[in-house]
mmCIF file of C-alpha atoms in Angstrom:
data_model
loop_
_atom_site.group_PDB
_atom_site.id
_atom_site.type_symbol
_atom_site.label_atom_id
_atom_site.label_comp_id
_atom_site.label_asym_id
_atom_site.label_seq_id
_atom_site.Cartn_x
_atom_site.Cartn_y
_atom_site.Cartn_z
ATOM 1 C CA VAL A 1 -14.408 -10.271 3.859
ATOM 2 C CA GLU A 2 -16.940 -12.398 5.747
ATOM 3 C CA SER A 3 -16.465 -10.634 9.097
ATOM 4 C CA PHE A 4 -14.596 -7.591 10.392
ATOM 5 C CA ARG A 5 -11.465 -8.315 12.394
ATOM 6 C CA ALA A 6 -11.754 -7.080 15.991
ATOM 7 C CA GLU A 7 -8.113 -7.554 16.995
ATOM 8 C CA GLU A 8 -4.870 -5.932 15.916
ATOM 9 C CA LEU A 9 -2.777 -7.697 13.313
ATOM 10 C CA VAL A 10 0.932 -7.420 14.126
ATOM 11 C CA LEU A 11 3.977 -7.912 11.877
ATOM 12 C CA GLN A 12 7.482 -8.184 13.347
ATOM 13 C CA ASP A 13 10.883 -7.044 12.002
ATOM 14 C CA VAL A 14 9.469 -5.149 9.057
ATOM 15 C CA THR A 15 11.103 -3.292 6.166
ATOM 16 C CA VAL A 16 8.965 -1.015 3.974
ATOM 17 C CA LEU A 17 10.046 0.838 0.844
ATOM 18 C CA GLN A 18 7.648 3.383 -0.614
ATOM 19 C CA LEU A 19 7.948 5.018 -4.013
ATOM 20 C CA ALA A 20 5.641 7.864 -5.044
ATOM 21 C CA ALA A 21 5.268 8.980 -8.668
ATOM 22 C CA GLU A 22 3.077 11.277 -10.736
ATOM 23 C CA LEU A 23 0.449 9.832 -13.093
ATOM 24 C CA PRO A 24 -1.541 11.131 -16.052
ATOM 25 C CA ASN A 25 -4.815 12.651 -14.852
ATOM 26 C CA SER A 26 -6.754 10.236 -17.072
ATOM 27 C CA ALA A 27 -5.419 7.256 -15.103
ATOM 28 C CA ARG A 28 -6.471 8.772 -11.792
ATOM 29 C CA GLU A 29 -9.973 9.546 -13.010
ATOM 30 C CA ALA A 30 -10.467 6.098 -14.541
ATOM 31 C CA VAL A 31 -9.377 4.166 -11.444
ATOM 32 C CA LEU A 32 -10.813 6.048 -8.448
ATOM 33 C CA PRO A 33 -14.408 5.306 -7.334
ATOM 34 C CA PRO A 34 -16.782 8.313 -7.412
ATOM 35 C CA ALA A 35 -16.727 8.593 -3.596
ATOM 36 C CA LEU A 36 -13.058 9.592 -3.521
ATOM 37 C CA HIS A 37 -11.550 12.998 -4.208
ATOM 38 C CA PRO A 38 -8.605 13.011 -6.657
ATOM 39 C CA THR A 39 -5.337 14.633 -5.651
ATOM 40 C CA VAL A 40 -3.486 17.227 -7.707
ATOM 41 C CA PRO A 41 -1.157 16.207 -9.198
ATOM 42 C CA ALA A 42 -2.380 12.698 -9.889
ATOM 43 C CA ALA A 43 -0.046 10.283 -8.116
ATOM 44 C CA MET A 44 0.501 6.637 -7.244
ATOM 45 C CA SER A 45 2.453 4.946 -4.492
ATOM 46 C CA LEU A 46 4.116 1.564 -4.628
ATOM 47 C CA GLN A 47 4.630 0.073 -1.158
ATOM 48 C CA VAL A 48 6.876 -2.959 -0.809
ATOM 49 C CA LEU A 49 6.891 -4.659 2.603
ATOM 50 C CA THR A 50 8.665 -7.660 4.073
ATOM 51 C CA ALA A 51 8.168 -9.068 7.582
ATOM 52 C CA GLN A 52 10.217 -11.716 9.337
ATOM 53 C CA ASP A 53 7.176 -12.800 11.327
ATOM 54 C CA SER A 54 3.408 -12.380 11.029
ATOM 55 C CA PRO A 55 0.246 -14.398 11.720
ATOM 56 C CA TRP A 56 1.175 -16.278 8.528
ATOM 57 C CA GLY A 57 4.909 -16.571 9.151
ATOM 58 C CA GLU A 58 7.578 -14.789 7.121
ATOM 59 C CA MET A 59 5.828 -12.774 4.414
ATOM 60 C CA SER A 60 6.075 -10.089 1.767
ATOM 61 C CA LEU A 61 3.567 -7.704 0.168
ATOM 62 C CA ALA A 62 3.670 -5.147 -2.645
ATOM 63 C CA THR A 63 0.688 -2.787 -3.046
ATOM 64 C CA LEU A 64 -0.092 -0.375 -5.880
ATOM 65 C CA ARG A 65 -2.183 2.532 -4.568
ATOM 66 C CA ILE A 66 -3.645 5.665 -6.157
ATOM 67 C CA SER A 67 -3.388 8.842 -4.070
ATOM 68 C CA CYS A 68 -6.748 10.324 -3.098
ATOM 69 C CA ARG A 69 -8.762 11.837 -0.274
ATOM 70 C CA SER A 70 -11.725 10.328 1.515
ATOM 71 C CA GLY A 71 -13.486 13.385 2.861
ATOM 72 C CA VAL A 72 -10.555 15.467 4.123
ATOM 73 C CA ARG A 73 -8.252 12.541 4.932
ATOM 74 C CA ALA A 74 -5.369 11.558 2.641
ATOM 75 C CA ARG A 75 -5.663 7.926 1.529
ATOM 76 C CA GLY A 76 -4.275 5.434 -0.930
ATOM 77 C CA PHE A 77 -6.803 3.398 -2.945
ATOM 78 C CA SER A 78 -5.470 -0.106 -3.627
ATOM 79 C CA VAL A 79 -5.570 -1.088 -7.282
ATOM 80 C CA ALA A 80 -3.652 -4.371 -7.001
ATOM 81 C CA ALA A 81 -1.335 -6.244 -4.653
ATOM 82 C CA ILE A 82 1.142 -9.108 -4.872
ATOM 83 C CA ALA A 83 2.062 -11.172 -1.806
ATOM 84 C CA SER A 84 3.835 -14.345 -0.800
ATOM 85 C CA ALA A 85 1.545 -17.344 -1.182
ATOM 86 C CA ASN A 86 1.280 -18.039 2.548
ATOM 87 C CA ALA A 87 -0.160 -14.563 3.263
ATOM 88 C CA CYS A 88 -2.600 -14.120 0.375
ATOM 89 C CA GLU A 89 -5.678 -15.702 1.951
ATOM 90 C CA GLY A 90 -5.243 -13.837 5.235
ATOM 91 C CA LEU A 91 -4.593 -10.445 3.650
ATOM 92 C CA ALA A 92 -7.707 -10.785 1.491
ATOM 93 C CA ALA A 93 -10.047 -12.201 4.135
ATOM 94 C CA GLU A 94 -8.878 -10.050 7.062
ATOM 95 C CA LEU A 95 -8.039 -6.736 5.369
ATOM 96 C CA GLY A 96 -9.624 -6.867 1.924
ATOM 97 C CA TYR A 97 -6.416 -6.584 -0.077
ATOM 98 C CA PRO A 98 -6.910 -7.289 -3.818
ATOM 99 C CA VAL A 99 -4.009 -9.699 -3.659
ATOM 100 C CA ALA A 100 -2.516 -12.310 -5.974
ATOM 101 C CA SER A 101 0.312 -14.727 -5.267
ATOM 102 C CA GLY A 102 3.801 -13.834 -6.431
ATOM 103 C CA ARG A 103 7.380 -13.219 -5.360
ATOM 104 C CA VAL A 104 8.256 -9.946 -3.628
ATOM 105 C CA ALA A 105 11.942 -9.433 -2.812
ATOM 106 C CA LEU A 106 13.279 -6.417 -0.894
ATOM 107 C CA ARG A 107 16.888 -5.782 0.121
ATOM 108 C CA HIS A 108 17.902 -2.959 2.452
ATOM 109 C CA GLY A 109 21.618 -2.348 3.011
ATOM 110 C CA TYR A 110 24.135 0.331 3.905
ATOM 111 C CA ASP A 111 24.248 1.475 0.269
ATOM 112 C CA GLY A 112 20.500 1.749 -0.325
ATOM 113 C CA ALA A 113 17.685 -0.629 -1.198
ATOM 114 C CA ASP A 114 16.269 -2.533 -4.143
ATOM 115 C CA PHE A 115 13.163 -4.553 -4.797
ATOM 116 C CA SER A 116 11.625 -6.851 -7.370
ATOM 117 C CA VAL A 117 8.005 -7.930 -7.781
ATOM 118 C CA GLN A 118 7.270 -11.000 -9.879
ATOM 119 C CA THR A 119 4.153 -12.912 -10.833
ATOM 120 C CA GLN A 120 4.138 -16.368 -12.371
ATOM 121 C CA GLU A 121 4.324 -14.723 -15.787
ATOM 122 C CA ALA A 122 7.012 -12.042 -15.434
ATOM 123 C CA GLU A 123 8.663 -9.318 -13.385
ATOM 124 C CA ILE A 124 6.168 -6.467 -13.073
ATOM 125 C CA ALA A 125 8.158 -3.971 -10.985
ATOM 126 C CA ALA A 126 11.768 -3.406 -9.964
ATOM 127 C CA LEU A 127 13.889 -0.568 -8.622
ATOM 128 C CA THR A 128 17.342 0.131 -7.247
ATOM 129 C CA ALA A 129 17.606 3.168 -4.940
ATOM 130 C CA VAL A 130 20.922 4.533 -3.635
ATOM 131 C CA ASP A 131 22.525 7.336 -1.589
ATOM 132 C CA PRO A 132 20.579 6.815 1.667
ATOM 133 C CA GLU A 133 20.129 9.947 3.784
ATOM 134 C CA PRO A 134 19.196 9.355 7.446
ATOM 135 C CA MET A 135 15.935 10.939 8.582
ATOM 136 C CA GLY A 136 14.160 11.346 11.894
ATOM 137 C CA ALA A 137 11.812 8.661 13.139
ATOM 138 C CA ASN A 138 8.799 10.932 12.539
ATOM 139 C CA ASP A 139 9.898 12.256 9.138
ATOM 140 C CA VAL A 140 8.019 9.581 7.169
ATOM 141 C CA GLN A 141 4.286 8.986 7.422
ATOM 142 C CA PHE A 142 2.156 6.523 5.497
ATOM 143 C CA THR A 143 -1.406 7.408 4.542
ATOM 144 C CA GLY A 144 -4.223 5.025 5.342
ATOM 145 C CA THR A 145 -5.269 2.480 2.736
ATOM 146 C CA LEU A 146 -8.688 1.869 1.193
ATOM 147 C CA ASN A 147 -9.352 -1.690 0.013
ATOM 148 C CA LEU A 148 -12.433 -2.457 -2.052
ATOM 149 C CA ALA A 149 -14.113 -5.711 -0.995
ATOM 150 C CA HIS A 150 -17.414 -7.503 -0.576
ATOM 151 C CA THR A 151 -18.372 -7.268 3.118
ATOM 152 C CA PRO A 152 -21.356 -8.082 5.353
ATOM 153 C CA LEU A 153 -22.531 -4.518 4.635
ATOM 154 C CA GLY A 154 -22.199 -4.932 0.861
ATOM 155 C CA LEU A 155 -19.504 -3.721 -1.535
ATOM 156 C CA ARG A 156 -17.458 -1.289 0.541
ATOM 157 C CA MET A 157 -14.019 0.290 0.876
ATOM 158 C CA LEU A 158 -12.344 -0.847 4.095
ATOM 159 C CA GLN A 159 -10.360 1.848 5.932
ATOM 160 C CA ILE A 160 -7.037 0.180 6.781
ATOM 161 C CA GLU A 161 -5.031 2.060 9.403
ATOM 162 C CA SER A 162 -1.545 1.030 10.501
ATOM 163 C CA SER A 163 1.212 2.244 12.806
ATOM 164 C CA PHE A 164 4.848 1.282 13.168
ATOM 165 C CA GLN A 165 7.786 1.491 15.552
ATOM 166 C CA PRO A 166 10.686 2.774 13.428
ATOM 167 C CA VAL A 167 14.269 1.732 13.953
ATOM 168 C CA GLN A 168 15.780 3.359 10.863
ATOM 169 C CA VAL A 169 14.342 5.812 8.338
ATOM 170 C CA GLU A 170 16.125 6.917 5.150
ATOM 171 C CA ARG A 171 15.443 8.974 2.072
ATOM 172 C CA LEU A 172 16.706 7.334 -1.119
ATOM 173 C CA THR A 173 17.579 8.448 -4.632
ATOM 174 C CA PRO A 174 15.674 6.153 -7.001
ATOM 175 C CA GLY A 175 17.227 4.841 -10.195
ATOM 176 C CA HIS A 176 15.365 3.556 -13.237
ATOM 177 C CA LEU A 177 11.926 2.198 -12.315
ATOM 178 C CA VAL A 178 10.732 -0.943 -14.075
ATOM 179 C CA PHE A 179 6.925 -1.003 -14.009
ATOM 180 C CA ASP A 180 4.520 -3.075 -16.120
ATOM 181 C CA PRO A 181 0.963 -1.655 -15.928
ATOM 182 C CA GLU A 182 -0.516 -4.726 -17.615
ATOM 183 C CA GLY A 183 1.120 -6.969 -15.034
ATOM 184 C CA TRP A 184 -0.737 -5.039 -12.319
ATOM 185 C CA HIS A 185 -3.999 -5.272 -14.313
ATOM 186 C CA ALA A 186 -3.986 -1.469 -14.416
ATOM 187 C CA PRO A 187 -3.103 -0.558 -18.024
ATOM 188 C CA LEU A 188 -3.678 3.193 -17.563
ATOM 189 C CA VAL A 189 -1.448 3.489 -14.493
ATOM 190 C CA GLU A 190 1.905 4.546 -15.925
ATOM 191 C CA PRO A 191 4.276 6.452 -13.591
ATOM 192 C CA LYS A 192 5.679 9.511 -15.367
ATOM 193 C CA LEU A 193 7.835 11.262 -12.757
ATOM 194 C CA VAL A 194 9.166 9.860 -9.485
ATOM 195 C CA ILE A 195 8.365 12.194 -6.579
ATOM 196 C CA SER A 196 10.041 10.511 -3.623
ATOM 197 C CA CYS A 197 11.457 7.259 -2.323
ATOM 198 C CA SER A 198 12.033 6.207 1.283
ATOM 199 C CA VAL A 199 12.706 3.089 3.301
ATOM 200 C CA VAL A 200 11.748 2.284 6.894
ATOM 201 C CA ALA A 201 13.053 -0.503 9.107
ATOM 202 C CA ALA A 202 10.614 -1.109 11.967
ATOM 203 C CA SER A 203 10.582 -3.488 14.898
ATOM 204 C CA GLN A 204 6.819 -3.798 14.607
ATOM 205 C CA TRP A 205 4.065 -2.900 12.144
ATOM 206 C CA THR A 206 0.497 -2.998 13.455
ATOM 207 C CA PHE A 207 -2.743 -3.036 11.485
ATOM 208 C CA ALA A 208 -5.546 -1.683 13.661
ATOM 209 C CA PRO A 209 -8.948 -3.418 13.695
ATOM 210 C CA VAL A 210 -11.209 -2.234 10.881
ATOM 211 C CA ARG A 211 -13.616 0.302 12.376
ATOM 212 C CA PHE A 212 -15.129 2.039 9.354
ATOM 213 C CA VAL A 213 -16.054 1.272 5.756
ATOM 214 C CA CYS A 214 -17.101 3.610 2.944
ATOM 215 C CA LYS A 215 -19.618 3.339 0.147
ATOM 216 C CA THR A 216 -18.121 3.597 -3.333
ATOM 217 C CA ASP A 217 -20.644 6.048 -4.789
ATOM 218 C CA GLU A 218 -21.257 8.405 -1.871
ATOM 219 C CA LEU A 219 -18.867 10.956 -0.396
ATOM 220 C CA ALA A 220 -17.231 10.015 2.908
ATOM 221 C CA PHE A 221 -19.112 12.720 4.831
ATOM 222 C CA THR A 222 -22.351 10.718 4.463
ATOM 223 C CA GLY A 223 -21.198 7.365 3.053
ATOM 224 C CA THR A 224 -18.939 6.258 5.918
ATOM 225 C CA GLU A 225 -20.324 3.503 8.150
ATOM 226 C CA SER A 226 -19.161 1.980 11.429
ATOM 227 C CA VAL A 227 -18.685 -1.780 11.237
ATOM 228 C CA ALA A 228 -20.337 -1.973 14.670
#
């Protein structure tokens, strides 16, 4: 990240599916930087997003995050991400996503939702979720994301905050999860028990300008810096 984005980044006609699952404690402790507090139980989230329009055109993104806290705030630390080729450079340079090119497919219908994440080598994640239950527009919240990147201030975790305008929110019953830890370059991250699964259709998804970054080896109370 050569410079910090000062403007909002807006995606249009967005669908996001999020799956949360418990992890072995050893995976959590091996992956999280010392500055972050682990959550109990150890957990991961897999966020799969598609947008009909963005600064890079139609795009898709799948992000593997480890649940944590930065100070007192709930966060998700990005371990790896797969995105459509047209969006990779922008997501890395603007928001610090640790992204590689691949194919991310997400279908949302009346009967549920399913997704598939593929690299050039193989399918590394897939899920079919059924029995959608309607929820209120405010019943689903997404924690902020921390992306580790080289910045003008040095190696830092970027605090990525986003908001969305929901059109439809549903709770889903997940089926069998296909997940290849090696394909995500995270061999210790093996989901053991699915906690929840939800899908959101939104008219707009907005990434706020990056305002703060965090040092990797110092707690957020003293290691958080303004990009200004």
